[in-house]
Short mmCIF file of C-alpha atoms in Angstrom, two decimals:
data_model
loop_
_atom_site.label_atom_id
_atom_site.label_comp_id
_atom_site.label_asym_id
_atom_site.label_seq_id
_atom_site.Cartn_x
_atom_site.Cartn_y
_atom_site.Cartn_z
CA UNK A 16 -94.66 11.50 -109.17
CA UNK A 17 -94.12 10.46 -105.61
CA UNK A 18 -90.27 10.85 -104.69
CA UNK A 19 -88.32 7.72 -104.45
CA UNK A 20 -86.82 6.79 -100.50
CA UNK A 21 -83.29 6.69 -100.18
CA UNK A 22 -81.14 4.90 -97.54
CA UNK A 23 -78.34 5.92 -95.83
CA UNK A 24 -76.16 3.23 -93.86
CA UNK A 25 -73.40 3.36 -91.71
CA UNK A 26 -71.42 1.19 -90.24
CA UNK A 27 -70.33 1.30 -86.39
CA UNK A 28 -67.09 -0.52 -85.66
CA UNK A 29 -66.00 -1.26 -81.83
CA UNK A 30 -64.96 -4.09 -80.27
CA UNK A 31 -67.71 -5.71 -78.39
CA UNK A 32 -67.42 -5.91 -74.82
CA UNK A 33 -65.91 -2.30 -73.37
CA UNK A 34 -68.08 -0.28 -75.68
CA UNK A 35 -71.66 -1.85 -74.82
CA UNK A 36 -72.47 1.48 -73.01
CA UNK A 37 -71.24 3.42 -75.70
CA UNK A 38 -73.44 0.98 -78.16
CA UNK A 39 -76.28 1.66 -76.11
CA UNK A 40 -76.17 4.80 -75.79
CA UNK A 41 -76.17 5.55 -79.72
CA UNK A 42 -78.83 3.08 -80.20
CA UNK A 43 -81.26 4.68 -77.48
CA UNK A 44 -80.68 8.02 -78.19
CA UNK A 45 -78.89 9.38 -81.09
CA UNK A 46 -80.02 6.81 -83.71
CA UNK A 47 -83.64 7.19 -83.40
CA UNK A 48 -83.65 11.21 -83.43
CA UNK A 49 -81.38 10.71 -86.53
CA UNK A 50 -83.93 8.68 -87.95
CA UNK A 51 -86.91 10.69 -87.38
CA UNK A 52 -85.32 13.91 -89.19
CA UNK A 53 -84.16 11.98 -91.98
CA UNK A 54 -87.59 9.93 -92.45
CA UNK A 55 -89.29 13.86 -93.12
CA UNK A 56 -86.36 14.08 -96.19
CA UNK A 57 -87.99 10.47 -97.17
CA UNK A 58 -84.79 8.96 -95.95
CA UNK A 59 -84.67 5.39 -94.18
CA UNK A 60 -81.19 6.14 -91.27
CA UNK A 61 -79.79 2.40 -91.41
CA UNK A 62 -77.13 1.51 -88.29
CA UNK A 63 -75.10 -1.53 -89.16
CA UNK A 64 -73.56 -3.20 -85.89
CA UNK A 65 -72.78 -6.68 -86.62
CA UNK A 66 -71.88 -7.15 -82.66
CA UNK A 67 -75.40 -7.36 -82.00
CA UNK A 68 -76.03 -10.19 -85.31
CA UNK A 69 -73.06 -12.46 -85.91
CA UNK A 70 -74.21 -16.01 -85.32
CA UNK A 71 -71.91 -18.57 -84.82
CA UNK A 72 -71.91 -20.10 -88.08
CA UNK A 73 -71.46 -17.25 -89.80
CA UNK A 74 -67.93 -16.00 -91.05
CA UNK A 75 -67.59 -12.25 -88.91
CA UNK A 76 -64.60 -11.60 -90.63
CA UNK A 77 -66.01 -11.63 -94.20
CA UNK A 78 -69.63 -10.58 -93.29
CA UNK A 79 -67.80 -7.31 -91.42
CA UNK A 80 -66.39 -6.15 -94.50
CA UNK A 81 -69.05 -7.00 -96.93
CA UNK A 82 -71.32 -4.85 -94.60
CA UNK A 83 -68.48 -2.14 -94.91
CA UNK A 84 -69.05 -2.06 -98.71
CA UNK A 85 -72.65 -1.49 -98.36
CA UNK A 86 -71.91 0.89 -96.22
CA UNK A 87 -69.34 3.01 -98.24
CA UNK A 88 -69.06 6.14 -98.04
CA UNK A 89 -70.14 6.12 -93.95
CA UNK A 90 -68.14 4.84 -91.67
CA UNK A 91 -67.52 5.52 -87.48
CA UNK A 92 -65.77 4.16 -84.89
CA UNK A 93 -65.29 3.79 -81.51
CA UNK A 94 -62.39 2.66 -79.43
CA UNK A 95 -61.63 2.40 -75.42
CA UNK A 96 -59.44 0.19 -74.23
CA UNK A 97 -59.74 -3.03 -75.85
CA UNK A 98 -58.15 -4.01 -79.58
CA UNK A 99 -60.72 -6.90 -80.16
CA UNK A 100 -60.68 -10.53 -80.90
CA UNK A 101 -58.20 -11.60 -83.56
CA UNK A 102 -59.39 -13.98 -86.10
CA UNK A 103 -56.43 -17.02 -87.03
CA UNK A 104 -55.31 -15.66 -90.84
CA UNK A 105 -57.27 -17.35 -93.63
CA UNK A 106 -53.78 -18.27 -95.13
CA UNK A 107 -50.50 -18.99 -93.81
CA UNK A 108 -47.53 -19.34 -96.71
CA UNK A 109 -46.33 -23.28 -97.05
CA UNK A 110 -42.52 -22.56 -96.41
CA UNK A 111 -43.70 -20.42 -92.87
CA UNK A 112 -45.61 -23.47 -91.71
CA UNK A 113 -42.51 -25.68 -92.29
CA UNK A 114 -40.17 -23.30 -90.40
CA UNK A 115 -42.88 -23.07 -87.60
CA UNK A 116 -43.60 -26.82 -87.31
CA UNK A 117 -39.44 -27.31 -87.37
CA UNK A 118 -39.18 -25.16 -84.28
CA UNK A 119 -36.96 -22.34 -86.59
CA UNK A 120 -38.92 -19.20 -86.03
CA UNK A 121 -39.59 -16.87 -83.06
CA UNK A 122 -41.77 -18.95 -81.63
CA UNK A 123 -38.86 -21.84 -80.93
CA UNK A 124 -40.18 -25.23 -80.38
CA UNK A 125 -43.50 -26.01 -80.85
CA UNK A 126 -45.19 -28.25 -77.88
CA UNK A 127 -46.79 -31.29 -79.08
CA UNK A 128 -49.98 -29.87 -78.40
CA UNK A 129 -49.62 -26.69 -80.37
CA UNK A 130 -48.02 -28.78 -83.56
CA UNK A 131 -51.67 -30.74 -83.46
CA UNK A 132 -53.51 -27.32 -83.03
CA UNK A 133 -52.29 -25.91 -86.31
CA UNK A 134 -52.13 -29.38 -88.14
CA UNK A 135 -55.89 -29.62 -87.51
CA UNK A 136 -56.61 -25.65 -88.25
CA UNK A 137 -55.31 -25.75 -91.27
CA UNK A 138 -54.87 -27.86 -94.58
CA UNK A 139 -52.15 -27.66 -96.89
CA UNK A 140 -53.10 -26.05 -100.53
CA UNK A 141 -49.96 -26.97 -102.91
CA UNK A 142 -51.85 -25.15 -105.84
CA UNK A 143 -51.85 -21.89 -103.75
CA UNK A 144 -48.48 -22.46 -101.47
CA UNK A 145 -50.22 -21.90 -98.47
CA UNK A 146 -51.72 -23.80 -95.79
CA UNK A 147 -55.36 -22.37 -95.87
CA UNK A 148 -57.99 -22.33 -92.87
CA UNK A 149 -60.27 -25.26 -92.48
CA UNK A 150 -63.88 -24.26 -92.22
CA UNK A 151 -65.85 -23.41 -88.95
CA UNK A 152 -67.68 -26.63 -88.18
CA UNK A 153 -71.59 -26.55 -89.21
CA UNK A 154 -72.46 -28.57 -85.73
CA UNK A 155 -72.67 -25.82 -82.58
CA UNK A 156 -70.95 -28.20 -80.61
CA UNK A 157 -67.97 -28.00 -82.34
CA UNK A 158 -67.56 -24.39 -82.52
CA UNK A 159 -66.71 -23.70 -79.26
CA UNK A 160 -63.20 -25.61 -80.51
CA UNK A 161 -62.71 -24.33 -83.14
CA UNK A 162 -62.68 -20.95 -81.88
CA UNK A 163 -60.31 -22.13 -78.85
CA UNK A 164 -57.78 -23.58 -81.34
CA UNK A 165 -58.05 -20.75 -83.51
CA UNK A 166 -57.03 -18.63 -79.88
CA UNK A 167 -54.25 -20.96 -79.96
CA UNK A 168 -53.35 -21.36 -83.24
CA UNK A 169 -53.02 -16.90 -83.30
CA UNK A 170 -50.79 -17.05 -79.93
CA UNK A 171 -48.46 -19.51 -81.71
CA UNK A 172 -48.19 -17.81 -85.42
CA UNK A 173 -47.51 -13.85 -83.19
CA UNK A 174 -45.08 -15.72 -81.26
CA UNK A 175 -43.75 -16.27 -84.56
CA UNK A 176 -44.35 -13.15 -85.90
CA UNK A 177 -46.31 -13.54 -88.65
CA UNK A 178 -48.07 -10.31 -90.10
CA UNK A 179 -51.20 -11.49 -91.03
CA UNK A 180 -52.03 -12.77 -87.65
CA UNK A 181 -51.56 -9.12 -86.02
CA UNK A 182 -55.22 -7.86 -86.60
CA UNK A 183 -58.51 -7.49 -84.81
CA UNK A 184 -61.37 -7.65 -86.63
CA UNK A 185 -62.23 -4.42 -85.03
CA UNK A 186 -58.09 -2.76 -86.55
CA UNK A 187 -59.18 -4.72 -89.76
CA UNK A 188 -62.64 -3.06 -90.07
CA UNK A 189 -61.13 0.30 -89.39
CA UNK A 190 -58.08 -0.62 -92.28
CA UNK A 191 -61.02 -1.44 -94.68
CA UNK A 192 -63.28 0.42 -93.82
CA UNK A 193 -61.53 3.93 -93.56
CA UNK A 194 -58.00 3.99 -93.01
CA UNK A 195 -57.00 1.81 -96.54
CA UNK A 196 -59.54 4.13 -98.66
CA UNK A 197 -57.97 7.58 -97.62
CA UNK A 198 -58.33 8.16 -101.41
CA UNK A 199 -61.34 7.53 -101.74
CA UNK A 200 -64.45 10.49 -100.34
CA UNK A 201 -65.51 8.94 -97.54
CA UNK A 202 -67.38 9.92 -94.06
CA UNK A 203 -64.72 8.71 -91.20
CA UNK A 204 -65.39 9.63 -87.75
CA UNK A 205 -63.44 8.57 -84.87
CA UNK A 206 -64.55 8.05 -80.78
CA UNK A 207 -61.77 7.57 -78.69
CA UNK A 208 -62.91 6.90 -74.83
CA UNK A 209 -60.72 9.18 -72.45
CA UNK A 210 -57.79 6.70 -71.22
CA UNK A 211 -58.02 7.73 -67.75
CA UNK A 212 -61.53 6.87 -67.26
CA UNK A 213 -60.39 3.24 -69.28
CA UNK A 214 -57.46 3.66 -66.33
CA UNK A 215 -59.87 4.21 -63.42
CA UNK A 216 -62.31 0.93 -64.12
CA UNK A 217 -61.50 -1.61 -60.84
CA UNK A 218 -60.99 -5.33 -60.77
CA UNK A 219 -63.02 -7.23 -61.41
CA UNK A 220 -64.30 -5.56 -64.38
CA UNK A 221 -60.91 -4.26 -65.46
CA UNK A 222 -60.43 -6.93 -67.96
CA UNK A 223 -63.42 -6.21 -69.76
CA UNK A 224 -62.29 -2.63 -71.01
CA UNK A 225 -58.74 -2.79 -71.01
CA UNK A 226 -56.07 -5.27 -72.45
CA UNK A 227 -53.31 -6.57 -70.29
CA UNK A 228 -50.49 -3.99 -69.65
CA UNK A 229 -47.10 -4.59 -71.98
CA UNK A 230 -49.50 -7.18 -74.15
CA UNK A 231 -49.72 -7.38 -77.81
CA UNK A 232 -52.56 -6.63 -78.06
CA UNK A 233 -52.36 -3.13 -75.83
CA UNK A 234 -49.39 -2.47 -77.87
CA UNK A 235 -51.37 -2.94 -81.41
CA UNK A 236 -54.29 -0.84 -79.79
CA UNK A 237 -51.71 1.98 -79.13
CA UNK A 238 -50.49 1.95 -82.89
CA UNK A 239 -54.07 2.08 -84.44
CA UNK A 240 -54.87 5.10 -82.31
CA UNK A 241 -51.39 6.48 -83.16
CA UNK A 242 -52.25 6.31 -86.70
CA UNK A 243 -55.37 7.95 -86.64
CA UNK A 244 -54.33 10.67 -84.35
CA UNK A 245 -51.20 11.57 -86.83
CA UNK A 246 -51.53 14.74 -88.29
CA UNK A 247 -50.30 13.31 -92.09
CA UNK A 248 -54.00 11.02 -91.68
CA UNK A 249 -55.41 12.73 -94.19
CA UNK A 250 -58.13 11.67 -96.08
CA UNK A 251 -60.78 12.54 -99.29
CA UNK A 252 -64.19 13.88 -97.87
CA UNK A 253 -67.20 15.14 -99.67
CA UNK A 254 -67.71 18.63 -98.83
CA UNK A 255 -70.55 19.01 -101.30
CA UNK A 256 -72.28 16.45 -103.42
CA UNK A 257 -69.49 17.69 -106.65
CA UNK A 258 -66.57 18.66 -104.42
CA UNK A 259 -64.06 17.48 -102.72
CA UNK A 260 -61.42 18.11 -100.12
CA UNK A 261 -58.45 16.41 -98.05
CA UNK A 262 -58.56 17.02 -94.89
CA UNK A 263 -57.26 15.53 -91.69
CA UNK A 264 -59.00 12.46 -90.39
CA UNK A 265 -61.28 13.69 -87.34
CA UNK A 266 -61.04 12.11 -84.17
CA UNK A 267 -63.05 12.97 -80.59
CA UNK A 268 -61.53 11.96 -77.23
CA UNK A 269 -65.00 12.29 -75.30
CA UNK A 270 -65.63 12.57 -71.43
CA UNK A 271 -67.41 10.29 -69.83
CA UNK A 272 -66.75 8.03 -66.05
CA UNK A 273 -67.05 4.67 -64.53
CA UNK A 274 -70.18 4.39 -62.08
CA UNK A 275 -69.33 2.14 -59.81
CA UNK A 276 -73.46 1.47 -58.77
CA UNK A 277 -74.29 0.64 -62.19
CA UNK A 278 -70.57 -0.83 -62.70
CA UNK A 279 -70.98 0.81 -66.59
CA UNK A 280 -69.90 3.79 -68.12
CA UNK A 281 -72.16 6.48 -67.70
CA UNK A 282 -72.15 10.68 -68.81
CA UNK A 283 -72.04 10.09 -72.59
CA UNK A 284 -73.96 12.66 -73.53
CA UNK A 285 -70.80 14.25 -75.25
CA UNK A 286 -70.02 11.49 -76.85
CA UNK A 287 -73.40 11.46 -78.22
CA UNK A 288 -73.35 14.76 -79.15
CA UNK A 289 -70.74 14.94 -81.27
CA UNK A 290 -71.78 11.31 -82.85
CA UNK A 291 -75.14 13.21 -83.93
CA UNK A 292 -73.46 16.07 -85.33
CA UNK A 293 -70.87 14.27 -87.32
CA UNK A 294 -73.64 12.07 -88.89
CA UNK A 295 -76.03 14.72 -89.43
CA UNK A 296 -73.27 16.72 -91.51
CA UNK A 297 -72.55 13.30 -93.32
#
């Protein structure tokens, strides 16, 4: 009897537009050798990247981490300077919505404007308590709105400093994906771009890999890095296909530099390196 294929998937997390040459350099080089070992082994290598395939009328927040499921137990991720677009919260509790539209939270008084933002966002659910998120609009036309207000709508509910509107999708992918199953046996490998190359990129291209200094969001950024660099990160990994172990939760700060001819990143052949490795092991 013939043996049966297998699949392996992984999923690649990174936000989209600082790690393109990083993205490209996986999918040109590392991917394809992976695949071409693993096909001998009957084994079809499957890279998940849903920065290359969310359309616009698709929900990336749900579709990232029902592709993380499929993916279980692989899961990498790569980070330079950026923290990643940050979805408006699905929910928002009825009694913080009151406070906010009254003016009594951190954010103070509400312009006009912004009180019409969120009123049209979101739709009050009385059998829930919250105000939930109104759907993304079928017509094209109207998405490029909804996506503005839902910009807005995020600035306002941090200024108020609600939670749930502190995420990327990119921090949320690497909560669900590795960070919130440290119990679980699980592949989780971490790329971390050298800051001082992330440092060294000019204007104007700066504000494509790096967030504004003092901002939120470079503050968030900081914090997820933080926690995945802490030496208590420990997480379940399969050492053999029966055993187990804890160990700490790698991470790789790789080399690479800015080319200023190219304007890209270039010399990720470390990087890609040590991608192969950790996946081949997986």
């Amino acid at each position: 009897m013939t043996e049966a294929w297998k699949e392996v998937r992984v999923f690649i997390s990174s936000t989209f537009r600082d790690m393109q040459a990083e993205r490209d350099h996986l999918v040109r080089f590392v991917f394809p050798l992976l695949r071409e070992e693993l096909l001998v082994r009957r084994i079809h290598f499957v890279d998940v990247d849903l920065r290359w395939g969310v359309t616009g009328d698709q929900d990336a927040f749900d579709l990232c981490m029902d592709e993380i499921d499929r993916c279980h137990p692989r899961f990498i991720c790569m980070l330079g300077g950026r923290y990643g677009w940050m979805p408006p919260p699905k929910e928002v509790p009825q009694d913080f919505m009151s406070e906010l539209l009254a003016g009594r939270t951190p954010a103070g008084e509400l312009a006009a404007e912004e009180q019409a933002v969120l009123t049209d966002l979101y739709a009050r659910d009385d059998e829930s308590g919250t105000y939930r998120l109104r759907a993304k609009p079928a017509a094209k036309a109207d998405v490029k709105l909804w996506e503005a207000n839902g910009d807005i709508a995020v600035d306002i509910l941090q200024r108020a400093e609600l939670s749930g509107a502190e995420r990327s999708i990119t921090a949320s992918e690497v909560h669900y994906g590795a960070l919130d199953r440290l119990d679980e046996p699980t592949f989780r490998y971490f790329y971390f771009r050298d800051p001082d190359v992330t440092s060294s990129i000019p204007a104007p291209h700066a504000e494509d890999y790096r967030e504004k200094p003092e901002s939120f969001a470079e503050e968030a950024l900081e914090a997820l890095k933080a926690r995945v660099r802490d030496e208590k990160t420990e997480g379940l990994v399969l050492t053999e296909p029966d055993a187990v172990e804890k160990r700490k939760v790698p991470f790789y700060e790789y080399p690479c530099r800015w080319d200023g001819d190219s304007e890209r990143i270039v010399d990720l052949w470390d990087f890609g390196q040590r991608v192969y490795r950790d996946l081949h092991e997986s």
